[in-house]
């Protein structure tokens, strides 16, 4: 088959690829990850690149290669390193029943290391742990390179429909874990041969791809997992760069859309001994919820969609450099204004999920949008709003929009939210809030009965509690009842890595937590519609 040479700028990377491949494939082959919100369907327009010499703009996922090309990749189309939440809660681990005992006598105790891995749809986090004292020596994180096949698990499931594609996705993730192992070993001068144990958590799809278990059934009702069980696999079988005699343990999944990462979160926050009514919320493309006390626990997954991760929002992005992550109203003596916090102290070029929640809360407080999410008519606002705020209401492609930032230079770069963006965010927040309400309904619980809300995961950690309450994402509880628990999934993975006791507990938890299919709950449609309101 004919091959062509593609040069990517400004990276100056050159590859050779067969005719008919897309520019998207070519970029992937060159190790450049592009945005792919729609999974390459050509609808999100987030993978725009320019062709030399005339600068013509094309969608990388839709451009089929028929000749040699030089391609310029603009920053806005790159899947930048996002802020990755590496740290979780530090749990004192009882090392009484430790996993490392099985290696004792064969190797000296101080040379037994383990790795705890959390494979997320977007990020992969790994921790190097001394198995004898439980100490974490280093943490490393990377973007999950499978992201080039789509932002959400549905796109990955759609891709991995046959054995060849599933093998390809599995290799991508095991290569990434090997990358992380190398980085961890380099950082700590550890011999990878001294790594004897690995414990892996992730959502059910990531878990299945890692183990190369079929995923087709996860994409079709009733969305059943091929396996909910824990697995122990020899390291050599997965070609992981650790001691070939080592063992890889994957933690139990709860259901098709509630994976071992939720089991690990439940383990880390010790929900199993909670006397207080506790709600755990892990917000991502799928929001995972656990509600209850030690006596009875329920879990659900809500298809929030990627809006809260910045996708399907006109100026949206993940939490990358240049993304607005916080929006607050200031009360300057010379006129009320709006302050922005931007990741990396850069000039704003997009808005990420936490900024989006803040911005909508601010727009509600200012009266720019009403409780239904509709932009209020500008004539009505002119009288009420100070000119510094009123001037931010603009028209964008024929619809009202609120401008958060406008560059002073000629490029006229703006970051704004349109009516359609508000609707997208409403859909996402309604999915999460409806999920919570339906779980509450199951156990006849009012908002005020919830004694603790634990926000887990990268996103949860950066949102402002006040704004989350203002837009109605979370039940109405006093602020002090809301706590952030960081990357609790990675913390839970560490616990299950080190101790048999926690592996047993994880198994019990995964079987004890009752999965509720939210969309089948009575009144789902009404609760969902009601949750759209702010
Ligand atoms: S338009 Fe190319 S990935 Fe969405």
Short mmCIF file of C-alpha atoms in Angstrom, two decimals, residues 182-491:
data_model
loop_
_atom_site.label_atom_id
_atom_site.label_comp_id
_atom_site.label_asym_id
_atom_site.label_seq_id
_atom_site.Cartn_x
_atom_site.Cartn_y
_atom_site.Cartn_z
CA UNK A 182 9.67 3.47 34.39
CA UNK A 183 9.11 7.01 35.66
CA UNK A 184 8.52 5.81 39.23
CA UNK A 185 11.62 3.60 39.19
CA UNK A 186 13.77 6.35 37.71
CA UNK A 187 12.58 8.89 40.26
CA UNK A 188 13.33 6.61 43.21
CA UNK A 189 16.26 4.57 41.81
CA UNK A 190 14.24 1.40 42.23
CA UNK A 191 14.87 -1.76 40.22
CA UNK A 192 11.61 -2.69 38.49
CA UNK A 193 12.48 -6.31 39.18
CA UNK A 194 11.76 -5.57 42.83
CA UNK A 195 8.13 -4.79 42.05
CA UNK A 196 6.20 -7.95 42.91
CA UNK A 197 2.64 -6.82 43.26
CA UNK A 198 0.29 -4.43 41.50
CA UNK A 199 -3.25 -3.49 42.43
CA UNK A 200 -5.42 -1.92 39.72
CA UNK A 201 -8.74 -0.07 39.99
CA UNK A 202 -10.76 1.71 37.31
CA UNK A 203 -14.23 1.97 35.88
CA UNK A 204 -15.66 -1.29 34.57
CA UNK A 205 -14.76 -0.49 30.95
CA UNK A 206 -11.14 0.40 31.80
CA UNK A 207 -10.93 -2.72 33.99
CA UNK A 208 -12.20 -4.91 31.13
CA UNK A 209 -9.87 -3.37 28.55
CA UNK A 210 -6.88 -3.75 30.89
CA UNK A 211 -7.69 -7.45 31.29
CA UNK A 212 -8.80 -7.81 27.66
CA UNK A 213 -12.25 -8.97 28.65
CA UNK A 214 -15.08 -8.41 26.14
CA UNK A 215 -16.70 -4.96 26.36
CA UNK A 216 -19.43 -5.21 23.70
CA UNK A 217 -22.13 -6.06 26.26
CA UNK A 218 -21.22 -2.92 28.25
CA UNK A 219 -22.50 -0.84 25.34
CA UNK A 220 -25.92 -2.53 25.07
CA UNK A 221 -28.84 -2.68 27.51
CA UNK A 222 -28.85 -4.02 30.19
CA UNK A 223 -25.14 -2.96 30.23
CA UNK A 224 -23.84 -6.01 32.03
CA UNK A 225 -20.18 -6.47 32.92
CA UNK A 226 -18.48 -9.57 31.54
CA UNK A 227 -16.96 -10.00 35.00
CA UNK A 228 -17.51 -8.25 38.31
CA UNK A 229 -14.90 -10.36 40.09
CA UNK A 230 -11.41 -9.56 41.24
CA UNK A 231 -8.70 -11.11 39.07
CA UNK A 232 -5.14 -12.15 39.79
CA UNK A 233 -2.95 -12.31 36.72
CA UNK A 234 0.77 -13.13 36.41
CA UNK A 235 2.76 -10.00 35.53
CA UNK A 236 4.40 -11.72 32.55
CA UNK A 237 1.01 -12.33 30.93
CA UNK A 238 0.30 -8.60 30.70
CA UNK A 239 3.89 -7.75 29.66
CA UNK A 240 4.26 -5.34 32.54
CA UNK A 241 7.77 -4.25 33.46
CA UNK A 242 7.92 -5.67 36.94
CA UNK A 243 9.18 -8.96 38.32
CA UNK A 244 7.84 -11.60 35.91
CA UNK A 245 6.87 -13.76 38.90
CA UNK A 246 4.84 -10.86 40.31
CA UNK A 247 1.07 -10.68 40.57
CA UNK A 248 -1.48 -8.19 39.31
CA UNK A 249 -4.65 -7.88 41.32
CA UNK A 250 -7.71 -6.09 39.96
CA UNK A 251 -10.39 -5.11 42.48
CA UNK A 252 -14.09 -6.13 42.18
CA UNK A 253 -16.46 -4.02 40.09
CA UNK A 254 -19.91 -3.18 41.43
CA UNK A 255 -21.88 -3.14 38.15
CA UNK A 256 -21.52 -2.41 34.43
CA UNK A 257 -21.26 1.32 35.00
CA UNK A 258 -19.96 1.37 38.56
CA UNK A 259 -16.46 -0.02 38.60
CA UNK A 260 -13.68 -1.00 40.96
CA UNK A 261 -12.68 2.66 41.27
CA UNK A 262 -15.95 3.22 43.17
CA UNK A 263 -15.26 0.10 45.26
CA UNK A 264 -11.85 1.64 46.06
CA UNK A 265 -13.40 5.02 46.94
CA UNK A 266 -15.88 3.28 49.25
CA UNK A 267 -12.97 1.41 50.85
CA UNK A 268 -10.84 4.55 51.27
CA UNK A 269 -13.59 6.62 52.89
CA UNK A 270 -14.49 3.66 55.10
CA UNK A 271 -18.13 3.99 54.23
CA UNK A 272 -18.63 0.52 55.58
CA UNK A 273 -18.35 1.79 59.13
CA UNK A 274 -20.26 5.06 58.62
CA UNK A 275 -22.87 5.77 61.25
CA UNK A 276 -23.73 9.09 59.59
CA UNK A 277 -25.80 9.17 56.42
CA UNK A 278 -23.09 9.68 53.82
CA UNK A 279 -23.22 10.60 50.16
CA UNK A 280 -20.10 10.07 48.05
CA UNK A 281 -20.05 11.85 44.69
CA UNK A 282 -17.35 11.19 42.11
CA UNK A 283 -17.95 13.52 39.17
CA UNK A 284 -16.58 12.68 35.77
CA UNK A 285 -18.07 11.86 32.40
CA UNK A 286 -20.08 9.46 34.48
CA UNK A 287 -21.01 10.61 37.93
CA UNK A 288 -20.74 7.75 40.41
CA UNK A 289 -22.75 7.96 43.59
CA UNK A 290 -22.78 5.94 46.80
CA UNK A 291 -25.35 6.74 49.49
CA UNK A 292 -26.07 5.16 52.84
CA UNK A 293 -24.61 4.07 56.14
CA UNK A 294 -22.83 0.94 57.25
CA UNK A 295 -26.22 -0.78 57.43
CA UNK A 296 -27.24 -0.30 53.82
CA UNK A 297 -25.46 1.20 50.83
CA UNK A 298 -26.70 2.07 47.35
CA UNK A 299 -24.74 3.05 44.28
CA UNK A 300 -25.72 4.57 40.97
CA UNK A 301 -24.10 5.93 37.89
CA UNK A 302 -25.44 8.99 36.12
CA UNK A 303 -24.61 9.79 32.54
CA UNK A 304 -23.63 13.39 33.08
CA UNK A 305 -21.90 13.57 29.73
CA UNK A 306 -18.68 15.47 29.27
CA UNK A 307 -20.04 19.04 29.70
CA UNK A 308 -18.63 19.36 33.20
CA UNK A 309 -15.26 18.38 31.76
CA UNK A 310 -15.55 21.24 29.31
CA UNK A 311 -16.72 19.29 26.29
CA UNK A 312 -19.75 20.37 24.23
CA UNK A 313 -19.24 23.86 25.65
CA UNK A 314 -18.29 26.40 22.98
CA UNK A 315 -15.22 27.68 24.83
CA UNK A 316 -14.93 24.61 27.06
CA UNK A 317 -11.82 22.57 27.77
CA UNK A 318 -10.45 20.24 30.37
CA UNK A 319 -8.57 21.68 33.31
CA UNK A 320 -5.55 22.68 31.23
CA UNK A 321 -3.27 25.69 31.18
CA UNK A 322 -5.24 28.79 30.22
CA UNK A 323 -8.59 27.40 31.38
CA UNK A 324 -10.69 29.60 33.66
CA UNK A 325 -11.15 27.50 36.80
CA UNK A 326 -12.88 29.98 39.10
CA UNK A 327 -15.19 32.95 38.58
CA UNK A 328 -16.15 35.33 41.38
CA UNK A 329 -17.91 38.68 41.57
CA UNK A 330 -15.85 41.39 43.21
CA UNK A 331 -17.18 44.47 44.87
CA UNK A 332 -14.66 47.05 43.70
CA UNK A 333 -15.42 50.58 44.87
CA UNK A 334 -15.29 51.75 41.22
CA UNK A 335 -17.84 49.25 40.11
CA UNK A 336 -18.76 45.65 40.54
CA UNK A 337 -16.60 43.39 38.38
CA UNK A 338 -15.71 39.78 37.75
CA UNK A 339 -12.46 38.11 38.81
CA UNK A 340 -11.13 35.02 37.08
CA UNK A 341 -8.68 32.36 38.23
CA UNK A 342 -6.84 30.86 35.32
CA UNK A 343 -4.81 27.63 35.43
CA UNK A 344 -1.09 28.28 35.06
CA UNK A 345 -1.63 32.03 35.49
CA UNK A 346 -1.93 32.23 31.71
CA UNK A 347 -4.18 34.47 29.70
CA UNK A 348 -7.64 32.85 29.51
CA UNK A 349 -8.41 30.81 26.44
CA UNK A 350 -11.12 28.44 27.67
CA UNK A 351 -13.26 27.47 30.62
CA UNK A 352 -13.15 24.14 32.48
CA UNK A 353 -15.78 22.43 34.63
CA UNK A 354 -15.15 24.18 37.94
CA UNK A 355 -15.10 27.57 36.16
CA UNK A 356 -18.31 26.68 34.37
CA UNK A 357 -20.10 25.90 37.65
CA UNK A 358 -18.81 29.16 39.15
CA UNK A 359 -19.78 31.18 36.08
CA UNK A 360 -23.34 29.85 36.05
CA UNK A 361 -23.65 30.52 39.79
CA UNK A 362 -22.48 34.11 39.18
CA UNK A 363 -24.88 34.56 36.26
CA UNK A 364 -27.75 33.37 38.46
CA UNK A 365 -26.77 35.70 41.29
CA UNK A 366 -26.53 38.65 38.93
CA UNK A 367 -29.88 37.78 37.36
CA UNK A 368 -28.39 37.34 33.86
CA UNK A 369 -30.13 33.96 33.61
CA UNK A 370 -33.29 32.90 35.41
CA UNK A 371 -34.09 29.71 37.33
CA UNK A 372 -34.95 27.91 34.09
CA UNK A 373 -31.52 28.75 32.70
CA UNK A 374 -32.90 31.21 30.13
CA UNK A 375 -31.05 34.45 29.40
CA UNK A 376 -33.15 37.36 30.64
CA UNK A 377 -34.03 39.92 27.92
CA UNK A 378 -31.27 42.59 27.76
CA UNK A 379 -33.83 45.47 27.98
CA UNK A 380 -34.89 44.16 31.39
CA UNK A 381 -31.28 43.94 32.54
CA UNK A 382 -30.08 47.32 31.33
CA UNK A 383 -31.73 49.12 34.25
CA UNK A 384 -30.72 46.58 36.85
CA UNK A 385 -27.11 45.73 36.05
CA UNK A 386 -24.08 47.97 36.49
CA UNK A 387 -22.57 48.89 33.07
CA UNK A 388 -19.42 46.83 33.85
CA UNK A 389 -21.57 43.70 33.94
CA UNK A 390 -24.17 44.68 31.32
CA UNK A 391 -21.41 45.17 28.74
CA UNK A 392 -20.59 41.48 29.09
CA UNK A 393 -23.91 40.44 27.60
CA UNK A 394 -23.20 39.94 23.94
CA UNK A 395 -24.69 38.22 20.93
CA UNK A 396 -22.74 35.25 19.60
CA UNK A 397 -23.85 33.57 16.38
CA UNK A 398 -27.37 34.84 16.86
CA UNK A 399 -27.81 33.79 20.47
CA UNK A 400 -27.26 35.59 23.75
CA UNK A 401 -23.96 34.99 25.51
CA UNK A 402 -22.10 36.16 28.59
CA UNK A 403 -18.53 37.25 27.99
CA UNK A 404 -16.07 36.30 30.74
CA UNK A 405 -12.92 37.46 29.00
CA UNK A 406 -12.03 39.47 25.93
CA UNK A 407 -8.40 39.82 24.84
CA UNK A 408 -7.27 43.40 24.39
CA UNK A 409 -5.22 42.61 21.31
CA UNK A 410 -6.38 42.36 17.73
CA UNK A 411 -7.06 38.64 17.85
CA UNK A 412 -10.24 39.47 19.78
CA UNK A 413 -10.07 36.16 21.59
CA UNK A 414 -13.08 35.79 23.85
CA UNK A 415 -14.18 33.27 26.44
CA UNK A 416 -17.96 33.28 26.79
CA UNK A 417 -20.96 31.13 27.62
CA UNK A 418 -23.91 30.94 25.25
CA UNK A 419 -27.50 29.93 25.87
CA UNK A 420 -26.69 26.53 24.39
CA UNK A 421 -23.73 26.11 26.77
CA UNK A 422 -25.99 26.80 29.73
CA UNK A 423 -28.37 24.11 28.45
CA UNK A 424 -25.50 21.58 28.17
CA UNK A 425 -24.40 22.26 31.70
CA UNK A 426 -28.01 21.99 32.90
CA UNK A 427 -28.27 18.51 31.34
CA UNK A 428 -25.12 17.39 33.13
CA UNK A 429 -26.05 18.79 36.50
CA UNK A 430 -29.60 17.46 36.16
CA UNK A 431 -28.26 13.94 35.51
CA UNK A 432 -26.18 14.05 38.70
CA UNK A 433 -28.79 15.76 40.85
CA UNK A 434 -31.55 13.45 39.60
CA UNK A 435 -29.35 10.45 40.41
CA UNK A 436 -28.85 11.74 43.95
CA UNK A 437 -32.56 12.54 44.38
CA UNK A 438 -33.62 9.09 43.21
CA UNK A 439 -31.21 7.41 45.61
CA UNK A 440 -32.57 9.68 48.37
CA UNK A 441 -36.09 8.66 47.39
CA UNK A 442 -35.14 4.97 47.68
CA UNK A 443 -34.45 5.45 51.36
CA UNK A 444 -36.91 8.26 51.96
CA UNK A 445 -34.28 10.84 52.73
CA UNK A 446 -34.58 14.64 52.79
CA UNK A 447 -31.57 16.81 51.88
CA UNK A 448 -31.13 17.83 55.50
CA UNK A 449 -30.85 14.15 56.54
CA UNK A 450 -27.57 13.82 54.65
CA UNK A 451 -24.91 14.26 57.29
CA UNK A 452 -21.82 14.18 55.06
CA UNK A 453 -21.14 14.72 51.38
CA UNK A 454 -17.76 13.50 50.20
CA UNK A 455 -16.57 14.83 46.85
CA UNK A 456 -14.05 12.51 45.26
CA UNK A 457 -12.00 12.65 42.08
CA UNK A 458 -10.10 15.30 40.26
CA UNK A 459 -13.04 17.45 39.34
CA UNK A 460 -14.77 17.38 42.71
CA UNK A 461 -11.64 18.68 44.31
CA UNK A 462 -11.55 21.93 42.38
CA UNK A 463 -15.18 23.02 42.48
CA UNK A 464 -16.34 25.59 44.98
CA UNK A 465 -18.90 24.23 47.41
CA UNK A 466 -20.93 27.45 47.37
CA UNK A 467 -21.28 27.36 43.59
CA UNK A 468 -22.15 23.65 43.51
CA UNK A 469 -24.94 24.36 46.00
CA UNK A 470 -26.04 27.52 44.18
CA UNK A 471 -26.65 25.72 40.91
CA UNK A 472 -28.33 22.79 42.67
CA UNK A 473 -25.73 20.17 41.78
CA UNK A 474 -25.67 18.91 45.37
CA UNK A 475 -28.39 18.51 48.00
CA UNK A 476 -28.96 21.56 50.19
CA UNK A 477 -26.78 20.92 53.24
CA UNK A 478 -24.68 23.28 55.36
CA UNK A 479 -21.30 23.95 53.72
CA UNK A 480 -19.35 22.29 56.52
CA UNK A 481 -20.94 18.94 55.73
CA UNK A 482 -19.22 18.89 52.35
CA UNK A 483 -15.66 17.53 52.34
CA UNK A 484 -13.16 16.84 49.58
CA UNK A 485 -11.46 13.46 49.66
CA UNK A 486 -9.15 13.85 46.65
CA UNK A 487 -8.20 10.87 44.55
CA UNK A 488 -9.81 8.40 46.92
CA UNK A 489 -9.77 5.69 44.24
CA UNK A 490 -5.95 5.68 44.26
CA UNK A 491 -5.97 5.64 48.07
#
